[in-house]
């Protein structure tokens, strides 16, 4: 079976590139090969089944800051196809999107099926063939001069002039790409929550509060990222049954993905529940309270904007009971209270997957990709889009935006030279 373009992988990047290719040049014969029985499975479960399509950050130089791996490389591509273009694509096909308070964008229907239906309708309208249960066994370059490709699959042999690899985090495909000469950056998990057992968070499950969180090692040294920066994040922190989650934690899990893997997920975090204060400032305020509120019960006073349950727990672990008045609080208790509020240190022992947002850091080395076309520098007429390359993002719709952008540029490159 001979096609003009073969797309390996029926996920977000695969479908988007197929649709864009067929839209730009309807004459091309395009097929998507998907190893599973169903297509777009990750789209279906993403965002809790609502599909976090993109993020309402429309400035490319700001958008790239959400990518621990790929920040520099994506700047150019985002100037070609950004989140605003994603919105225009879907709304142009009758899928209205909405922006939530934190900037995440979802279909107004709050159902990922709306996105899937849009893609399936487009592939049918454009005559794109979709082969499911079609596992790829081998990818072979037929001719280095003509750079055509032969793909051996469970459904027979396919041939094509141009091939698009959009298989996400698929070790078998990475192995085949390595055999063709690509360098694969070894995959490690990204986007995960921290497993913490500590009496200071017992009974606080479901509580969320703004915080600044720092990664530190077992010897209390700051963990530095690949670029040498200290690993720090601000945002809501959520206490869960197994430890801590929420945007602040997830950001750190993404930025620190490789370093935390090296630590075997045995490390510490330092939490400041009052991100706009440091310990000295808090201690000063507490000393003033000891004088100004001397006769009042400490438990009846909440001088900082943190949840009441969290305040009570911090008082408790600082040795302060509901019978203590401010005048009775000694120097050591004030010191510990200020430290628990701004520099609370917790031991992390392991990680848990964050909902269905399974994201991997790793893939084809970015140095081997021409980001003006997303064509491989190693294999002519081979294009790579989505998570198959070493790009990943924090949670919030950014990983999908990487898929849409890469797929669009792949399609543009293929249709302009074909």
mmCIF file of C-alpha atoms in Angstrom:
data_model
loop_
_atom_site.group_PDB
_atom_site.id
_atom_site.type_symbol
_atom_site.label_atom_id
_atom_site.label_comp_id
_atom_site.label_asym_id
_atom_site.label_seq_id
_atom_site.Cartn_x
_atom_site.Cartn_y
_atom_site.Cartn_z
ATOM 1 C CA UNK A 1 0.000 0.000 0.000
ATOM 2 C CA UNK A 2 1.478 3.284 -1.127
ATOM 3 C CA UNK A 3 0.556 6.668 0.408
ATOM 4 C CA UNK A 4 1.896 10.195 -0.027
ATOM 5 C CA UNK A 5 2.117 10.642 3.745
ATOM 6 C CA UNK A 6 1.999 8.035 6.485
ATOM 7 C CA UNK A 7 1.422 9.173 10.064
ATOM 8 C CA UNK A 8 2.459 6.722 12.762
ATOM 9 C CA UNK A 9 0.405 7.364 15.908
ATOM 10 C CA UNK A 10 -3.281 8.221 16.214
ATOM 11 C CA UNK A 11 -3.059 10.731 19.018
ATOM 12 C CA UNK A 12 -3.358 14.507 19.213
ATOM 13 C CA UNK A 13 -0.283 15.347 17.101
ATOM 14 C CA UNK A 14 -1.029 12.588 14.580
ATOM 15 C CA UNK A 15 -4.604 13.639 13.900
ATOM 16 C CA UNK A 16 -3.805 17.336 13.851
ATOM 17 C CA UNK A 17 -0.962 16.883 11.358
ATOM 18 C CA UNK A 18 -3.150 14.655 9.116
ATOM 19 C CA UNK A 19 -5.974 17.209 9.141
ATOM 20 C CA UNK A 20 -3.619 20.101 8.419
ATOM 21 C CA UNK A 21 -1.855 18.188 5.600
ATOM 22 C CA UNK A 22 -5.144 17.268 3.917
ATOM 23 C CA UNK A 23 -6.503 20.796 4.391
ATOM 24 C CA UNK A 24 -3.429 22.386 2.776
ATOM 25 C CA UNK A 25 -3.265 19.815 -0.043
ATOM 26 C CA UNK A 26 -6.426 17.709 -0.525
ATOM 27 C CA UNK A 27 -4.738 15.762 -3.352
ATOM 28 C CA UNK A 28 -2.379 13.952 -0.998
ATOM 29 C CA UNK A 29 -3.185 10.396 0.027
ATOM 30 C CA UNK A 30 -2.817 10.313 3.833
ATOM 31 C CA UNK A 31 -3.148 7.457 6.346
ATOM 32 C CA UNK A 32 -2.894 7.327 10.144
ATOM 33 C CA UNK A 33 -1.565 4.064 11.602
ATOM 34 C CA UNK A 34 -2.623 3.495 15.222
ATOM 35 C CA UNK A 35 -1.515 0.415 17.175
ATOM 36 C CA UNK A 36 -4.502 0.534 19.579
ATOM 37 C CA UNK A 37 -8.117 -0.383 18.956
ATOM 38 C CA UNK A 38 -9.130 3.228 19.539
ATOM 39 C CA UNK A 39 -7.647 6.568 18.542
ATOM 40 C CA UNK A 40 -7.145 9.739 20.603
ATOM 41 C CA UNK A 41 -7.232 7.837 23.913
ATOM 42 C CA UNK A 42 -5.089 10.409 25.735
ATOM 43 C CA UNK A 43 -7.298 13.216 24.464
ATOM 44 C CA UNK A 44 -10.288 11.359 25.885
ATOM 45 C CA UNK A 45 -8.979 11.134 29.455
ATOM 46 C CA UNK A 46 -7.118 14.446 29.612
ATOM 47 C CA UNK A 47 -8.325 17.172 31.936
ATOM 48 C CA UNK A 48 -10.494 14.721 33.848
ATOM 49 C CA UNK A 49 -12.374 13.850 30.656
ATOM 50 C CA UNK A 50 -12.866 17.504 29.697
ATOM 51 C CA UNK A 51 -9.715 17.889 27.526
ATOM 52 C CA UNK A 52 -7.556 20.851 28.463
ATOM 53 C CA UNK A 53 -7.045 21.931 24.827
ATOM 54 C CA UNK A 54 -4.597 24.797 25.372
ATOM 55 C CA UNK A 55 -3.777 27.681 27.714
ATOM 56 C CA UNK A 56 -4.882 31.305 27.451
ATOM 57 C CA UNK A 57 -1.337 32.598 27.063
ATOM 58 C CA UNK A 58 -1.177 34.208 23.640
ATOM 59 C CA UNK A 59 2.338 35.692 23.744
ATOM 60 C CA UNK A 60 4.919 33.171 22.429
ATOM 61 C CA UNK A 61 7.779 34.471 24.590
ATOM 62 C CA UNK A 62 5.617 33.994 27.695
ATOM 63 C CA UNK A 63 4.126 30.677 26.569
ATOM 64 C CA UNK A 64 7.558 29.018 26.256
ATOM 65 C CA UNK A 65 8.229 29.604 29.962
ATOM 66 C CA UNK A 66 5.920 26.667 30.777
ATOM 67 C CA UNK A 67 8.203 24.123 29.065
ATOM 68 C CA UNK A 68 11.023 22.676 31.229
ATOM 69 C CA UNK A 69 12.362 20.974 28.098
ATOM 70 C CA UNK A 70 11.838 22.817 24.809
ATOM 71 C CA UNK A 71 11.660 26.419 26.039
ATOM 72 C CA UNK A 72 14.332 27.700 23.659
ATOM 73 C CA UNK A 73 13.347 25.524 20.688
ATOM 74 C CA UNK A 74 9.617 26.345 20.800
ATOM 75 C CA UNK A 75 9.991 30.116 20.632
ATOM 76 C CA UNK A 76 10.147 30.151 16.811
ATOM 77 C CA UNK A 77 7.383 27.568 16.284
ATOM 78 C CA UNK A 78 5.020 29.442 18.634
ATOM 79 C CA UNK A 79 5.463 32.562 16.504
ATOM 80 C CA UNK A 80 4.133 30.439 13.613
ATOM 81 C CA UNK A 81 1.271 28.666 15.402
ATOM 82 C CA UNK A 82 0.288 29.682 18.933
ATOM 83 C CA UNK A 83 -2.632 29.189 21.320
ATOM 84 C CA UNK A 84 -4.727 31.805 19.499
ATOM 85 C CA UNK A 85 -4.403 29.744 16.310
ATOM 86 C CA UNK A 86 -5.564 26.666 18.219
ATOM 87 C CA UNK A 87 -8.679 28.537 19.369
ATOM 88 C CA UNK A 88 -9.333 29.693 15.802
ATOM 89 C CA UNK A 89 -8.995 26.122 14.470
ATOM 90 C CA UNK A 90 -11.557 24.659 16.840
ATOM 91 C CA UNK A 91 -14.000 27.557 16.761
ATOM 92 C CA UNK A 92 -13.808 27.520 12.952
ATOM 93 C CA UNK A 93 -15.128 23.955 13.134
ATOM 94 C CA UNK A 94 -17.939 24.698 15.551
ATOM 95 C CA UNK A 95 -16.135 23.835 18.802
ATOM 96 C CA UNK A 96 -16.428 26.791 21.181
ATOM 97 C CA UNK A 97 -13.765 27.030 23.895
ATOM 98 C CA UNK A 98 -13.861 28.689 27.307
ATOM 99 C CA UNK A 99 -11.177 30.098 29.583
ATOM 100 C CA UNK A 100 -11.124 29.129 33.251
ATOM 101 C CA UNK A 101 -9.763 31.330 36.047
ATOM 102 C CA UNK A 102 -6.326 29.712 35.985
ATOM 103 C CA UNK A 103 -6.000 30.170 32.205
ATOM 104 C CA UNK A 104 -6.782 26.599 31.167
ATOM 105 C CA UNK A 105 -8.998 26.302 28.105
ATOM 106 C CA UNK A 106 -11.652 23.623 27.628
ATOM 107 C CA UNK A 107 -14.468 23.009 25.153
ATOM 108 C CA UNK A 108 -17.644 24.698 26.362
ATOM 109 C CA UNK A 109 -19.251 21.261 26.401
ATOM 110 C CA UNK A 110 -16.808 20.208 29.167
ATOM 111 C CA UNK A 111 -16.383 16.950 27.258
ATOM 112 C CA UNK A 112 -13.282 15.641 25.509
ATOM 113 C CA UNK A 113 -15.612 13.756 23.180
ATOM 114 C CA UNK A 114 -16.363 17.099 21.506
ATOM 115 C CA UNK A 115 -12.700 17.348 20.454
ATOM 116 C CA UNK A 116 -12.590 13.714 19.348
ATOM 117 C CA UNK A 117 -15.792 14.101 17.314
ATOM 118 C CA UNK A 118 -14.333 17.198 15.650
ATOM 119 C CA UNK A 119 -11.192 15.320 14.610
ATOM 120 C CA UNK A 120 -13.084 12.249 13.380
ATOM 121 C CA UNK A 121 -15.478 14.416 11.362
ATOM 122 C CA UNK A 122 -12.540 16.253 9.791
ATOM 123 C CA UNK A 123 -10.663 13.063 8.862
ATOM 124 C CA UNK A 124 -13.810 11.692 7.255
ATOM 125 C CA UNK A 125 -14.554 14.943 5.396
ATOM 126 C CA UNK A 126 -10.982 15.175 4.109
ATOM 127 C CA UNK A 127 -10.737 11.504 3.106
ATOM 128 C CA UNK A 128 -7.964 10.634 5.556
ATOM 129 C CA UNK A 129 -7.670 6.896 6.111
ATOM 130 C CA UNK A 130 -7.392 5.720 9.738
ATOM 131 C CA UNK A 131 -6.102 2.194 10.426
ATOM 132 C CA UNK A 132 -6.550 1.016 14.025
ATOM 133 C CA UNK A 133 -5.011 -2.145 15.542
ATOM 134 C CA UNK A 134 -2.107 -1.488 13.209
ATOM 135 C CA UNK A 135 1.106 -1.971 15.152
ATOM 136 C CA UNK A 136 4.333 -0.857 13.504
ATOM 137 C CA UNK A 137 6.997 -3.581 13.540
ATOM 138 C CA UNK A 138 9.735 -1.893 11.570
ATOM 139 C CA UNK A 139 10.506 1.418 9.866
ATOM 140 C CA UNK A 140 12.966 1.105 6.996
ATOM 141 C CA UNK A 141 14.520 3.715 4.733
ATOM 142 C CA UNK A 142 14.140 2.329 1.199
ATOM 143 C CA UNK A 143 16.432 4.724 -0.587
ATOM 144 C CA UNK A 144 18.784 7.277 0.899
ATOM 145 C CA UNK A 145 18.765 9.130 -2.444
ATOM 146 C CA UNK A 146 14.981 9.419 -2.750
ATOM 147 C CA UNK A 147 14.419 9.075 0.997
ATOM 148 C CA UNK A 148 11.284 6.986 0.723
ATOM 149 C CA UNK A 149 10.067 4.798 3.549
ATOM 150 C CA UNK A 150 8.745 1.285 4.092
ATOM 151 C CA UNK A 151 6.722 0.549 7.222
ATOM 152 C CA UNK A 152 6.163 -3.067 8.198
ATOM 153 C CA UNK A 153 2.974 -3.412 10.234
ATOM 154 C CA UNK A 154 0.594 -6.030 11.595
ATOM 155 C CA UNK A 155 -1.594 -5.174 8.574
ATOM 156 C CA UNK A 156 1.090 -5.530 5.940
ATOM 157 C CA UNK A 157 3.696 -3.351 4.262
ATOM 158 C CA UNK A 158 3.127 0.365 3.679
ATOM 159 C CA UNK A 159 5.278 2.657 1.564
ATOM 160 C CA UNK A 160 5.493 6.436 1.509
ATOM 161 C CA UNK A 161 7.633 9.365 0.474
ATOM 162 C CA UNK A 162 7.087 11.178 3.772
ATOM 163 C CA UNK A 163 6.552 9.793 7.247
ATOM 164 C CA UNK A 164 5.349 11.571 10.394
ATOM 165 C CA UNK A 165 6.180 10.013 13.768
ATOM 166 C CA UNK A 166 3.702 11.111 16.450
ATOM 167 C CA UNK A 167 3.677 8.114 18.765
ATOM 168 C CA UNK A 168 4.190 9.949 22.067
ATOM 169 C CA UNK A 169 6.122 8.077 24.758
ATOM 170 C CA UNK A 170 6.396 4.754 22.945
ATOM 171 C CA UNK A 171 9.612 2.842 23.799
ATOM 172 C CA UNK A 172 9.313 0.497 20.791
ATOM 173 C CA UNK A 173 9.203 3.399 18.348
ATOM 174 C CA UNK A 174 12.032 5.163 20.199
ATOM 175 C CA UNK A 175 14.108 1.983 19.750
ATOM 176 C CA UNK A 176 13.389 1.987 16.026
ATOM 177 C CA UNK A 177 14.306 5.657 15.757
ATOM 178 C CA UNK A 178 17.545 4.916 17.626
ATOM 179 C CA UNK A 179 18.293 2.138 15.127
ATOM 180 C CA UNK A 180 17.908 4.734 12.362
ATOM 181 C CA UNK A 181 20.541 6.912 14.006
ATOM 182 C CA UNK A 182 18.587 9.138 16.385
ATOM 183 C CA UNK A 183 19.694 9.918 19.928
ATOM 184 C CA UNK A 184 16.952 9.172 22.464
ATOM 185 C CA UNK A 185 17.087 11.092 25.734
ATOM 186 C CA UNK A 186 16.131 8.438 28.290
ATOM 187 C CA UNK A 187 12.535 8.936 29.485
ATOM 188 C CA UNK A 188 11.645 9.798 33.077
ATOM 189 C CA UNK A 189 8.226 10.622 34.565
ATOM 190 C CA UNK A 190 7.047 14.230 34.728
ATOM 191 C CA UNK A 191 3.920 15.699 36.354
ATOM 192 C CA UNK A 192 3.543 13.712 39.561
ATOM 193 C CA UNK A 193 2.554 14.359 43.160
ATOM 194 C CA UNK A 194 4.778 13.934 46.217
ATOM 195 C CA UNK A 195 4.252 11.115 48.728
ATOM 196 C CA UNK A 196 4.611 12.552 52.248
ATOM 197 C CA UNK A 197 3.704 11.033 55.609
ATOM 198 C CA UNK A 198 3.868 13.681 58.321
ATOM 199 C CA UNK A 199 1.778 14.437 61.420
ATOM 200 C CA UNK A 200 1.743 18.108 60.388
ATOM 201 C CA UNK A 201 -0.601 17.347 57.486
ATOM 202 C CA UNK A 202 -2.664 14.585 59.116
ATOM 203 C CA UNK A 203 -6.354 15.435 58.989
ATOM 204 C CA UNK A 204 -5.839 18.256 56.456
ATOM 205 C CA UNK A 205 -6.760 16.260 53.321
ATOM 206 C CA UNK A 206 -8.426 18.429 50.695
ATOM 207 C CA UNK A 207 -6.995 21.667 52.108
ATOM 208 C CA UNK A 208 -5.480 24.041 49.538
ATOM 209 C CA UNK A 209 -3.423 27.135 50.282
ATOM 210 C CA UNK A 210 -1.015 29.414 48.374
ATOM 211 C CA UNK A 211 2.593 28.457 49.024
ATOM 212 C CA UNK A 212 6.156 28.740 47.828
ATOM 213 C CA UNK A 213 7.883 25.364 47.614
ATOM 214 C CA UNK A 214 11.598 24.620 47.248
ATOM 215 C CA UNK A 215 13.239 21.311 46.394
ATOM 216 C CA UNK A 216 16.102 20.337 48.696
ATOM 217 C CA UNK A 217 18.103 17.149 49.029
ATOM 218 C CA UNK A 218 18.408 14.876 52.073
ATOM 219 C CA UNK A 219 21.319 17.016 53.304
ATOM 220 C CA UNK A 220 19.194 20.185 53.101
ATOM 221 C CA UNK A 221 21.049 21.551 50.074
ATOM 222 C CA UNK A 222 18.958 23.252 47.341
ATOM 223 C CA UNK A 223 18.369 20.966 44.355
ATOM 224 C CA UNK A 224 19.486 22.765 41.221
ATOM 225 C CA UNK A 225 17.838 22.257 37.849
ATOM 226 C CA UNK A 226 19.619 21.331 34.609
ATOM 227 C CA UNK A 227 20.082 25.038 33.838
ATOM 228 C CA UNK A 228 21.645 25.656 37.268
ATOM 229 C CA UNK A 229 18.632 27.467 38.718
ATOM 230 C CA UNK A 230 17.230 26.594 42.138
ATOM 231 C CA UNK A 231 14.033 24.560 41.971
ATOM 232 C CA UNK A 232 11.335 26.829 43.422
ATOM 233 C CA UNK A 233 7.663 27.236 42.539
ATOM 234 C CA UNK A 234 4.772 29.339 43.779
ATOM 235 C CA UNK A 235 1.077 28.518 43.567
ATOM 236 C CA UNK A 236 -1.719 26.640 45.311
ATOM 237 C CA UNK A 237 -0.554 23.599 47.303
ATOM 238 C CA UNK A 238 -3.085 20.817 47.885
ATOM 239 C CA UNK A 239 -2.813 18.376 50.795
ATOM 240 C CA UNK A 240 -3.976 14.890 49.777
ATOM 241 C CA UNK A 241 -4.372 11.454 51.352
ATOM 242 C CA UNK A 242 -0.913 10.468 50.102
ATOM 243 C CA UNK A 243 0.947 13.759 50.536
ATOM 244 C CA UNK A 244 0.996 16.959 48.512
ATOM 245 C CA UNK A 245 -0.219 17.979 45.068
ATOM 246 C CA UNK A 246 -1.577 21.110 43.401
ATOM 247 C CA UNK A 247 0.004 23.504 40.858
ATOM 248 C CA UNK A 248 3.071 24.370 42.981
ATOM 249 C CA UNK A 249 4.002 20.696 43.416
ATOM 250 C CA UNK A 250 3.240 19.742 39.809
ATOM 251 C CA UNK A 251 5.407 22.591 38.486
ATOM 252 C CA UNK A 252 8.310 21.320 40.574
ATOM 253 C CA UNK A 253 7.749 17.734 39.425
ATOM 254 C CA UNK A 254 8.007 18.885 35.802
ATOM 255 C CA UNK A 255 10.988 21.223 36.226
ATOM 256 C CA UNK A 256 12.777 18.773 38.494
ATOM 257 C CA UNK A 257 11.811 15.597 36.593
ATOM 258 C CA UNK A 258 15.379 14.477 35.862
ATOM 259 C CA UNK A 259 16.921 15.595 39.144
ATOM 260 C CA UNK A 260 14.205 13.900 41.214
ATOM 261 C CA UNK A 261 14.606 10.703 39.186
ATOM 262 C CA UNK A 262 18.328 10.803 40.032
ATOM 263 C CA UNK A 263 17.366 11.157 43.713
ATOM 264 C CA UNK A 264 15.144 8.052 43.373
ATOM 265 C CA UNK A 265 12.284 10.292 44.565
ATOM 266 C CA UNK A 266 13.816 10.500 48.048
ATOM 267 C CA UNK A 267 14.243 14.202 48.810
ATOM 268 C CA UNK A 268 12.821 17.070 50.859
ATOM 269 C CA UNK A 269 10.717 20.121 50.225
ATOM 270 C CA UNK A 270 10.653 23.388 52.103
ATOM 271 C CA UNK A 271 7.231 25.028 52.233
ATOM 272 C CA UNK A 272 6.500 28.690 52.893
ATOM 273 C CA UNK A 273 2.773 29.002 53.621
ATOM 274 C CA UNK A 274 3.166 32.803 53.487
ATOM 275 C CA UNK A 275 4.925 33.343 50.123
ATOM 276 C CA UNK A 276 5.074 37.130 50.506
ATOM 277 C CA UNK A 277 6.902 36.887 53.867
ATOM 278 C CA UNK A 278 10.215 35.523 55.081
ATOM 279 C CA UNK A 279 10.871 34.046 58.523
ATOM 280 C CA UNK A 280 12.342 37.228 60.009
ATOM 281 C CA UNK A 281 9.286 39.276 58.976
ATOM 282 C CA UNK A 282 6.881 36.712 60.424
ATOM 283 C CA UNK A 283 8.849 36.443 63.670
ATOM 284 C CA UNK A 284 8.748 40.243 63.997
ATOM 285 C CA UNK A 285 4.963 40.264 63.485
ATOM 286 C CA UNK A 286 4.501 37.476 66.043
ATOM 287 C CA UNK A 287 6.534 39.383 68.645
ATOM 288 C CA UNK A 288 4.307 42.409 68.122
ATOM 289 C CA UNK A 289 1.223 40.223 68.593
ATOM 290 C CA UNK A 290 2.649 38.866 71.850
ATOM 291 C CA UNK A 291 2.565 42.429 73.142
ATOM 292 C CA UNK A 292 -0.502 43.911 71.452
ATOM 293 C CA UNK A 293 -2.779 40.841 71.896
ATOM 294 C CA UNK A 294 -1.254 39.679 75.197
ATOM 295 C CA UNK A 295 -4.548 38.746 76.898
ATOM 296 C CA UNK A 296 -6.142 37.036 73.887
ATOM 297 C CA UNK A 297 -6.090 33.299 73.242
ATOM 298 C CA UNK A 298 -3.723 32.466 70.388
ATOM 299 C CA UNK A 299 -6.280 30.060 68.859
ATOM 300 C CA UNK A 300 -8.765 32.941 68.604
ATOM 301 C CA UNK A 301 -6.335 35.023 66.564
ATOM 302 C CA UNK A 302 -5.398 34.338 62.942
ATOM 303 C CA UNK A 303 -2.943 37.068 61.923
ATOM 304 C CA UNK A 304 -2.134 35.646 58.468
ATOM 305 C CA UNK A 305 -4.304 34.728 55.498
ATOM 306 C CA UNK A 306 -4.055 30.956 55.695
ATOM 307 C CA UNK A 307 -6.843 28.397 56.162
ATOM 308 C CA UNK A 308 -8.032 28.085 59.766
ATOM 309 C CA UNK A 309 -7.395 24.316 59.899
ATOM 310 C CA UNK A 310 -3.810 24.840 58.744
ATOM 311 C CA UNK A 311 -3.253 27.621 61.322
ATOM 312 C CA UNK A 312 -4.539 25.391 64.136
ATOM 313 C CA UNK A 313 -2.309 22.496 63.020
ATOM 314 C CA UNK A 314 0.785 24.751 62.884
ATOM 315 C CA UNK A 315 0.011 26.085 66.370
ATOM 316 C CA UNK A 316 -0.363 22.528 67.636
ATOM 317 C CA UNK A 317 2.994 21.323 66.238
ATOM 318 C CA UNK A 318 4.616 24.468 67.688
ATOM 319 C CA UNK A 319 3.524 23.366 71.169
ATOM 320 C CA UNK A 320 0.721 25.921 71.502
ATOM 321 C CA UNK A 321 -2.637 24.739 72.879
ATOM 322 C CA UNK A 322 -6.110 26.293 72.707
ATOM 323 C CA UNK A 323 -5.576 27.502 76.307
ATOM 324 C CA UNK A 324 -2.457 29.561 75.586
ATOM 325 C CA UNK A 325 -2.662 33.342 75.587
ATOM 326 C CA UNK A 326 -0.214 35.376 73.491
ATOM 327 C CA UNK A 327 1.534 36.638 76.646
ATOM 328 C CA UNK A 328 2.317 33.008 77.607
ATOM 329 C CA UNK A 329 4.106 32.142 74.351
ATOM 330 C CA UNK A 330 7.850 31.822 74.934
ATOM 331 C CA UNK A 331 10.721 32.698 72.605
ATOM 332 C CA UNK A 332 11.255 29.117 71.386
ATOM 333 C CA UNK A 333 7.563 28.706 70.518
ATOM 334 C CA UNK A 334 7.573 31.966 68.557
ATOM 335 C CA UNK A 335 10.703 30.822 66.715
ATOM 336 C CA UNK A 336 9.182 27.441 65.858
ATOM 337 C CA UNK A 337 5.877 29.016 64.826
ATOM 338 C CA UNK A 338 7.616 31.409 62.427
ATOM 339 C CA UNK A 339 9.662 28.529 61.034
ATOM 340 C CA UNK A 340 6.638 26.260 60.506
ATOM 341 C CA UNK A 341 4.880 29.097 58.684
ATOM 342 C CA UNK A 342 7.728 29.969 56.338
ATOM 343 C CA UNK A 343 10.329 27.170 56.286
ATOM 344 C CA UNK A 344 8.484 23.924 57.058
ATOM 345 C CA UNK A 345 10.569 20.999 55.821
ATOM 346 C CA UNK A 346 8.922 17.719 54.755
ATOM 347 C CA UNK A 347 10.472 14.394 53.713
ATOM 348 C CA UNK A 348 9.276 13.089 50.338
ATOM 349 C CA UNK A 349 9.343 9.313 49.848
ATOM 350 C CA UNK A 350 8.185 8.476 46.348
ATOM 351 C CA UNK A 351 5.694 9.863 43.855
ATOM 352 C CA UNK A 352 2.184 9.230 42.562
ATOM 353 C CA UNK A 353 0.867 9.761 39.042
ATOM 354 C CA UNK A 354 -1.186 12.930 38.729
ATOM 355 C CA UNK A 355 -4.669 11.803 37.619
ATOM 356 C CA UNK A 356 -4.516 10.831 33.924
ATOM 357 C CA UNK A 357 -1.934 13.493 33.054
ATOM 358 C CA UNK A 358 0.812 10.959 32.360
ATOM 359 C CA UNK A 359 3.626 12.997 30.840
ATOM 360 C CA UNK A 360 7.168 11.861 30.135
ATOM 361 C CA UNK A 361 10.354 13.896 29.959
ATOM 362 C CA UNK A 362 12.558 12.382 27.260
ATOM 363 C CA UNK A 363 12.471 11.384 23.620
ATOM 364 C CA UNK A 364 14.286 12.317 20.427
ATOM 365 C CA UNK A 365 17.126 14.741 21.158
ATOM 366 C CA UNK A 366 16.096 18.268 20.178
ATOM 367 C CA UNK A 367 19.438 18.908 18.495
ATOM 368 C CA UNK A 368 18.420 16.372 15.840
ATOM 369 C CA UNK A 369 15.290 18.266 14.743
ATOM 370 C CA UNK A 370 14.948 21.266 12.439
ATOM 371 C CA UNK A 371 12.367 23.351 14.286
ATOM 372 C CA UNK A 372 11.490 25.355 11.173
ATOM 373 C CA UNK A 373 9.965 22.177 9.691
ATOM 374 C CA UNK A 374 10.103 19.525 12.486
ATOM 375 C CA UNK A 375 11.991 17.342 10.023
ATOM 376 C CA UNK A 376 14.648 15.024 11.384
ATOM 377 C CA UNK A 377 18.214 16.125 10.712
ATOM 378 C CA UNK A 378 19.177 12.438 10.694
ATOM 379 C CA UNK A 379 16.503 11.009 8.350
ATOM 380 C CA UNK A 380 15.290 12.985 5.351
ATOM 381 C CA UNK A 381 11.499 13.118 4.855
ATOM 382 C CA UNK A 382 10.876 11.963 8.434
ATOM 383 C CA UNK A 383 8.986 14.437 10.628
ATOM 384 C CA UNK A 384 8.430 14.242 14.387
ATOM 385 C CA UNK A 385 5.686 15.906 16.427
ATOM 386 C CA UNK A 386 4.281 15.761 19.947
ATOM 387 C CA UNK A 387 5.790 13.928 22.910
ATOM 388 C CA UNK A 388 7.950 11.632 20.781
ATOM 389 C CA UNK A 389 10.536 14.430 20.999
ATOM 390 C CA UNK A 390 12.164 15.641 24.223
ATOM 391 C CA UNK A 391 9.612 18.391 24.926
ATOM 392 C CA UNK A 392 7.261 18.450 27.900
ATOM 393 C CA UNK A 393 5.383 21.048 29.887
ATOM 394 C CA UNK A 394 3.743 21.777 33.192
ATOM 395 C CA UNK A 395 0.051 20.975 33.514
ATOM 396 C CA UNK A 396 -2.482 23.400 32.063
ATOM 397 C CA UNK A 397 -2.931 22.626 28.351
ATOM 398 C CA UNK A 398 0.687 23.276 27.388
ATOM 399 C CA UNK A 399 1.505 19.719 26.303
ATOM 400 C CA UNK A 400 -1.389 19.742 23.852
ATOM 401 C CA UNK A 401 -0.289 23.128 22.507
ATOM 402 C CA UNK A 402 3.123 21.614 21.765
ATOM 403 C CA UNK A 403 1.342 18.860 19.817
ATOM 404 C CA UNK A 404 -0.822 21.276 17.790
ATOM 405 C CA UNK A 405 2.109 23.565 16.977
ATOM 406 C CA UNK A 406 4.471 20.792 15.921
ATOM 407 C CA UNK A 407 1.768 19.106 13.832
ATOM 408 C CA UNK A 408 0.870 22.353 12.060
ATOM 409 C CA UNK A 409 4.502 23.085 11.142
ATOM 410 C CA UNK A 410 4.997 19.483 9.957
ATOM 411 C CA UNK A 411 1.951 19.824 7.688
ATOM 412 C CA UNK A 412 3.129 23.177 6.378
ATOM 413 C CA UNK A 413 6.578 21.758 5.561
ATOM 414 C CA UNK A 414 5.156 18.670 3.834
ATOM 415 C CA UNK A 415 2.567 20.476 1.732
ATOM 416 C CA UNK A 416 4.847 23.333 0.696
ATOM 417 C CA UNK A 417 7.486 21.032 -0.838
ATOM 418 C CA UNK A 418 5.304 18.221 -2.127
#
